[in-house]
PDB file of C-alpha atoms and ligand atoms in Angstrom:
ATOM      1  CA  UNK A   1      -0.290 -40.820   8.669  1.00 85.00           C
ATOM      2  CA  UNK A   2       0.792 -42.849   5.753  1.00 91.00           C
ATOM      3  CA  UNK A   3       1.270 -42.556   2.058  1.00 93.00           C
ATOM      4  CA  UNK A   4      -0.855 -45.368   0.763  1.00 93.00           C
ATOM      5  CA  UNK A   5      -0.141 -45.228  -3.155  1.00 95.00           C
ATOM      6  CA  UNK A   6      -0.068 -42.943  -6.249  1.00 96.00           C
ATOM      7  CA  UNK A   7      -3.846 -42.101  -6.417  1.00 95.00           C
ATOM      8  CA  UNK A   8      -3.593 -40.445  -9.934  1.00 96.00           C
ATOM      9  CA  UNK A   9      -2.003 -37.770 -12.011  1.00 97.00           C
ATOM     10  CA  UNK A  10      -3.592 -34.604 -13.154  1.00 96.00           C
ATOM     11  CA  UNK A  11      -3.126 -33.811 -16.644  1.00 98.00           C
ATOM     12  CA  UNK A  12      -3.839 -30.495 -18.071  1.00 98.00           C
ATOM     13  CA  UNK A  13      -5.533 -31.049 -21.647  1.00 98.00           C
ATOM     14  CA  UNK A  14      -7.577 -28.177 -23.630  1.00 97.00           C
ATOM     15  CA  UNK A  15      -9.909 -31.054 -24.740  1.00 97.00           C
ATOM     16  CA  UNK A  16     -10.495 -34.651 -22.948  1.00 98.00           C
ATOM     17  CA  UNK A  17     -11.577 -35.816 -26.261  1.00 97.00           C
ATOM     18  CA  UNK A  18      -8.981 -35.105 -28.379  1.00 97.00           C
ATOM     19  CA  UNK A  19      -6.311 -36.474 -25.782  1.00 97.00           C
ATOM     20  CA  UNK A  20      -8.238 -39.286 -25.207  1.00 97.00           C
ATOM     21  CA  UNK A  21      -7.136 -41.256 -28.328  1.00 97.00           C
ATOM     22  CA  UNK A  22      -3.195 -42.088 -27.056  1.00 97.00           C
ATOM     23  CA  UNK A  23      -4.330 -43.035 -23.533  1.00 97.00           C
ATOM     24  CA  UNK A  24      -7.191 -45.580 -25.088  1.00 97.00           C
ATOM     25  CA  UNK A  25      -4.169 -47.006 -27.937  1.00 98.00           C
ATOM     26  CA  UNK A  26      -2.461 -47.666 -24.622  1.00 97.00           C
ATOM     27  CA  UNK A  27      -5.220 -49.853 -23.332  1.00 97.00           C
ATOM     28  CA  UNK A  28      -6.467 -47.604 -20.931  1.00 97.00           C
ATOM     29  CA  UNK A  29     -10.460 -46.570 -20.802  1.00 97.00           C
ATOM     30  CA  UNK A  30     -12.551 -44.060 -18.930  1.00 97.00           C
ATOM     31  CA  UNK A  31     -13.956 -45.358 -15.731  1.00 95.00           C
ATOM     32  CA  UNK A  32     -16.092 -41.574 -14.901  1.00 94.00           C
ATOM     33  CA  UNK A  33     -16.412 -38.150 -15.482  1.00 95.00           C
ATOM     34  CA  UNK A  34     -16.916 -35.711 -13.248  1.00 92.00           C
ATOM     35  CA  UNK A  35     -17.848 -31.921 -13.335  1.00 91.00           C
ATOM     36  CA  UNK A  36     -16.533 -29.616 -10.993  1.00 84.00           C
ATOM     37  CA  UNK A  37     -18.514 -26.371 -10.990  1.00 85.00           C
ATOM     38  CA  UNK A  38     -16.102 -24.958  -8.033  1.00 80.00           C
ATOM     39  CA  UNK A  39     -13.125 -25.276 -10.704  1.00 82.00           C
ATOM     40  CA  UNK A  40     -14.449 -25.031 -13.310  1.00 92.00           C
ATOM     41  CA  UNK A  41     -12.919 -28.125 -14.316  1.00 94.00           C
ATOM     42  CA  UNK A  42     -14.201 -31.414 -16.255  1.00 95.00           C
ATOM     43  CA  UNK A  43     -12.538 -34.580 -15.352  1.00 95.00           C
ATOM     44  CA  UNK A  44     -12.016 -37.897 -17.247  1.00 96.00           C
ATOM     45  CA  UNK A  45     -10.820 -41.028 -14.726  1.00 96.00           C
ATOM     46  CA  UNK A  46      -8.471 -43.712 -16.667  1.00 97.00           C
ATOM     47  CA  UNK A  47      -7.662 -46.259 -14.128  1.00 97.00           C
ATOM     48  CA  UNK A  48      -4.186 -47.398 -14.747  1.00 96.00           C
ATOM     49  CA  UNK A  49      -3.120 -50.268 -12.431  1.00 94.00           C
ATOM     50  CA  UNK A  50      -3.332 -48.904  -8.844  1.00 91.00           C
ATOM     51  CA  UNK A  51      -3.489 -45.110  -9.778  1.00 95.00           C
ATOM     52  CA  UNK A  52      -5.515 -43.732 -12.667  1.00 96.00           C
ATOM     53  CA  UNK A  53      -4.764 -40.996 -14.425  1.00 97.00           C
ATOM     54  CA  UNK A  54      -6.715 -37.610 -14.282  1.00 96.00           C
ATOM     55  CA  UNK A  55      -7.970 -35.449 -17.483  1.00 97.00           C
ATOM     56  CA  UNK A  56      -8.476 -32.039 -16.351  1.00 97.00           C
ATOM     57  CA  UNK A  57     -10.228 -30.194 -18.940  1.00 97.00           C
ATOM     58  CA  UNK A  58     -11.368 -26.493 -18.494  1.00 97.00           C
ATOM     59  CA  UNK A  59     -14.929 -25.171 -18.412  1.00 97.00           C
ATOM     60  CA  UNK A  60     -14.299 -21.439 -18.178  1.00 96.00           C
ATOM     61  CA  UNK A  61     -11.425 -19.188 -19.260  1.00 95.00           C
ATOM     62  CA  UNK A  62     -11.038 -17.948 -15.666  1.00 95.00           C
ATOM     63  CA  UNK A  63     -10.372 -21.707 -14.469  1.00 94.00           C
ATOM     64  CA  UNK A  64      -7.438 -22.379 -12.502  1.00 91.00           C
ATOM     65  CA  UNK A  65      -6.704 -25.294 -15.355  1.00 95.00           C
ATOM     66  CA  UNK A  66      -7.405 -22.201 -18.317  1.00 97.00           C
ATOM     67  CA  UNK A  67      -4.535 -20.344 -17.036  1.00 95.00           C
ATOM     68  CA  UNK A  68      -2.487 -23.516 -16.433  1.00 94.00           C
ATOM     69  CA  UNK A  69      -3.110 -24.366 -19.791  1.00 97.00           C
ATOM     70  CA  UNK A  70      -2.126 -20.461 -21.128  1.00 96.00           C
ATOM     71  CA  UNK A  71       1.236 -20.330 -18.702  1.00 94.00           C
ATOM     72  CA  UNK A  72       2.403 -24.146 -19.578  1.00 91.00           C
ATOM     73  CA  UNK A  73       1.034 -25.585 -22.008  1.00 92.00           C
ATOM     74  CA  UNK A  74      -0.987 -29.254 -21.489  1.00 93.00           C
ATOM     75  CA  UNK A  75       1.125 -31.363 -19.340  1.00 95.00           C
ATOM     76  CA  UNK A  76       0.885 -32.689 -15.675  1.00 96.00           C
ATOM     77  CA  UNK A  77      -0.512 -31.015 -13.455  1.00 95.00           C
ATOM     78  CA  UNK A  78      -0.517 -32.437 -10.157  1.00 96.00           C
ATOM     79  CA  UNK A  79       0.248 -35.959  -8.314  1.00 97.00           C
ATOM     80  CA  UNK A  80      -2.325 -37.000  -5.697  1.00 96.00           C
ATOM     81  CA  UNK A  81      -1.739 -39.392  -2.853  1.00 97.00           C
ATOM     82  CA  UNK A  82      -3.756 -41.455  -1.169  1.00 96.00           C
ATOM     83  CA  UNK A  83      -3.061 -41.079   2.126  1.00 97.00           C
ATOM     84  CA  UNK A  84      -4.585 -43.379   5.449  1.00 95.00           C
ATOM     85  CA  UNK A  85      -5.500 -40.597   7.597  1.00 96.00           C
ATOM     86  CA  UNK A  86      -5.908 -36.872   5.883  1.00 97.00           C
ATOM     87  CA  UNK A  87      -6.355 -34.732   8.782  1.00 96.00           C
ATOM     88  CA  UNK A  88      -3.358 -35.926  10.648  1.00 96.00           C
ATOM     89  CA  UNK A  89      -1.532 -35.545   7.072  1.00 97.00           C
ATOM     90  CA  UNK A  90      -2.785 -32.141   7.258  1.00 97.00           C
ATOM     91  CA  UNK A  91      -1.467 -31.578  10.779  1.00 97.00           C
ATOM     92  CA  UNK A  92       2.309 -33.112  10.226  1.00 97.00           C
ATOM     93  CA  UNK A  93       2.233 -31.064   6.922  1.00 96.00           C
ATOM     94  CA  UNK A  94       1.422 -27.723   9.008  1.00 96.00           C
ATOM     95  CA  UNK A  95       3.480 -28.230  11.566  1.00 97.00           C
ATOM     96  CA  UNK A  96       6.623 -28.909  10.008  1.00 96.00           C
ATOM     97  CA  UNK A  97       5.565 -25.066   8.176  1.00 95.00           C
ATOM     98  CA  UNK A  98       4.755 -26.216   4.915  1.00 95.00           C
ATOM     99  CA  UNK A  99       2.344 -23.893   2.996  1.00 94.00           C
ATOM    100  CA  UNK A 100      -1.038 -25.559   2.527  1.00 95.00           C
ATOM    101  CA  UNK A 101      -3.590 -24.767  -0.249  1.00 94.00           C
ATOM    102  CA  UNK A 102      -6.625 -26.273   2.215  1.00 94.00           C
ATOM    103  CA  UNK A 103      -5.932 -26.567   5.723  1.00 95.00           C
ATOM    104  CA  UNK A 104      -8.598 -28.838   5.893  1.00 96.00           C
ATOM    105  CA  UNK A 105      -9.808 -31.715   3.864  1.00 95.00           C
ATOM    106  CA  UNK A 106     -12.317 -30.670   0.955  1.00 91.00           C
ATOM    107  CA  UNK A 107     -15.076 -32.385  -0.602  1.00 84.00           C
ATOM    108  CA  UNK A 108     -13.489 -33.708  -3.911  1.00 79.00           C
ATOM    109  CA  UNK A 109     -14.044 -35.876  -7.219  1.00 73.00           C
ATOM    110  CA  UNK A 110     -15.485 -39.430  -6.168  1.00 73.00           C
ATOM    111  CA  UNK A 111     -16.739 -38.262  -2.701  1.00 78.00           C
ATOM    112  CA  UNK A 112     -13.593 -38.626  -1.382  1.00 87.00           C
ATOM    113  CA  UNK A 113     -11.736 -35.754   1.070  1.00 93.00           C
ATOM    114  CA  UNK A 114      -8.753 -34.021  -0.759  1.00 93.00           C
ATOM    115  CA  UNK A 115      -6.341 -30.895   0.383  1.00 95.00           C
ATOM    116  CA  UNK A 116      -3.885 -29.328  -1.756  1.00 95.00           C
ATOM    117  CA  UNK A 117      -0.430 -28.400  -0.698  1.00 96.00           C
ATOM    118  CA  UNK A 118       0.712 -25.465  -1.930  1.00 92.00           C
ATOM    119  CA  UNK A 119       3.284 -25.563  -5.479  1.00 88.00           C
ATOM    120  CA  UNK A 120       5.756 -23.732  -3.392  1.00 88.00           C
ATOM    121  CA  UNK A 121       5.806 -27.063  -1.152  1.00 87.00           C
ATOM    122  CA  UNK A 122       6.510 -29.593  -3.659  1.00 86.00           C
ATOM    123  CA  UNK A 123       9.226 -27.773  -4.972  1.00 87.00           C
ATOM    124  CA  UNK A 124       6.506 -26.637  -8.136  1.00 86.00           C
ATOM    125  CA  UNK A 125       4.915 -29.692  -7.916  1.00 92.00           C
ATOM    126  CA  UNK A 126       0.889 -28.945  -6.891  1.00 94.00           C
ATOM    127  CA  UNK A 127       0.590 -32.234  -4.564  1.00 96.00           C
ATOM    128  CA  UNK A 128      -3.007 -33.071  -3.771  1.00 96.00           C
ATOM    129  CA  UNK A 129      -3.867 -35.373  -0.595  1.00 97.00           C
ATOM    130  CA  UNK A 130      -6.904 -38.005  -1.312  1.00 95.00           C
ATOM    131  CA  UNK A 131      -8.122 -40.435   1.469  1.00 95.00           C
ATOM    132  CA  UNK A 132      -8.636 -43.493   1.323  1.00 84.00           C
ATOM    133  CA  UNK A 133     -12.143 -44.699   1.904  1.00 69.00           C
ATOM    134  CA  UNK A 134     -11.083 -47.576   5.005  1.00 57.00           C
ATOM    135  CA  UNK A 135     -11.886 -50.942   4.009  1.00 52.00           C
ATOM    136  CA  UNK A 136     -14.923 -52.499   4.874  1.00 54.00           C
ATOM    137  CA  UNK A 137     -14.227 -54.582   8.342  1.00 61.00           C
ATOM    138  CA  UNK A 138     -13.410 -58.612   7.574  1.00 63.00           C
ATOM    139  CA  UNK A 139     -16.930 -60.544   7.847  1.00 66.00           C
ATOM    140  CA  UNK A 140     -17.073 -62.201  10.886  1.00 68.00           C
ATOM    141  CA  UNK A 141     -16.637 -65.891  11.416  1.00 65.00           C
ATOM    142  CA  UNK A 142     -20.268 -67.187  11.033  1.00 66.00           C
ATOM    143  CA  UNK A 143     -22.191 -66.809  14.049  1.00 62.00           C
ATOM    144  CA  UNK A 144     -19.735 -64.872  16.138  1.00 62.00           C
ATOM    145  CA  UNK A 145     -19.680 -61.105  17.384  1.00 58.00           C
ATOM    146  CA  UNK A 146     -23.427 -60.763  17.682  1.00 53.00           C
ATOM    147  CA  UNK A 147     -23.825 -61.578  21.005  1.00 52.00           C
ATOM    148  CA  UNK A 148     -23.972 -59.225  23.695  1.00 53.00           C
TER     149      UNK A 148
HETATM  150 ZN1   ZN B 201      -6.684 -34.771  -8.746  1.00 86.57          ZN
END
């Protein structure tokens, strides 16, 4: 298992729209949104080089980024890494007896398979795992690998 890159950075906002305004003066857009019934959570993409970052806006006053919001205040929330392989990530991660929200990989935002690690892990940092979709293999040289 490898750490690939920074995938994004949650941030914890009350309202995308109103936080949207500093991200866009520093040249940064919205590539998606996303809602999240399970968490109760709408999401706002901002690619930002190689990572993007991650508006996490909640839907309900019981959701997980509502109480966030009430203990903290706005502010980061977690840092996601793309990772090559998530289920031996998963494995290293148990074995060395870290505490793991998901045990397994999750369906998350973008179709892609996420696990959380538990705060108390990342020394009160929530880390989330993302894998990387594998690249499409190279095109073969014209007329070669076809034939039996
Ligand atoms: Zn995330």
């Amino acid at each position: 298992m490898s750490v690939l890159r920074i995938d994004h950075l949650g941030v914890a906002v009350a309202s995308i729209e109103e936080a949207l305004p500093v991200y866009r003066a520093l040249g940064l857009e919205v590539d998606r949104r996303e809602e999240v019934p399970t968490q109760k959570v709408r999401t706002a993409f901002l690619p930002a080089g190689d990572s993007s970052i991650e508006l996490l806006e909640p839907t309900a006053a019981d959701s997980p980024i509502a109480k966030f919001l009430e203990k903290r205040g706005g502010g980061i929330h977690h840092v996601c890494f793309a990772v090559d392989d998530i289920d031996a990530a998963l494995d290293e991660l148990a074995a060395c007896g870290f505490r793991l929200i998901h045990r397994e990989a999750v369906p998350g935002a973008d179709g892609k398979r996420v696990a959380f690690l538990h705060p108390e892990a990342g020394g009160g940092v929530l880390i989330e795992l993302s894998e990387a979709r594998p690249s499409p293999p190279a095109p073969l040289p014209e007329g070669e690998g076809r034939r039996p």
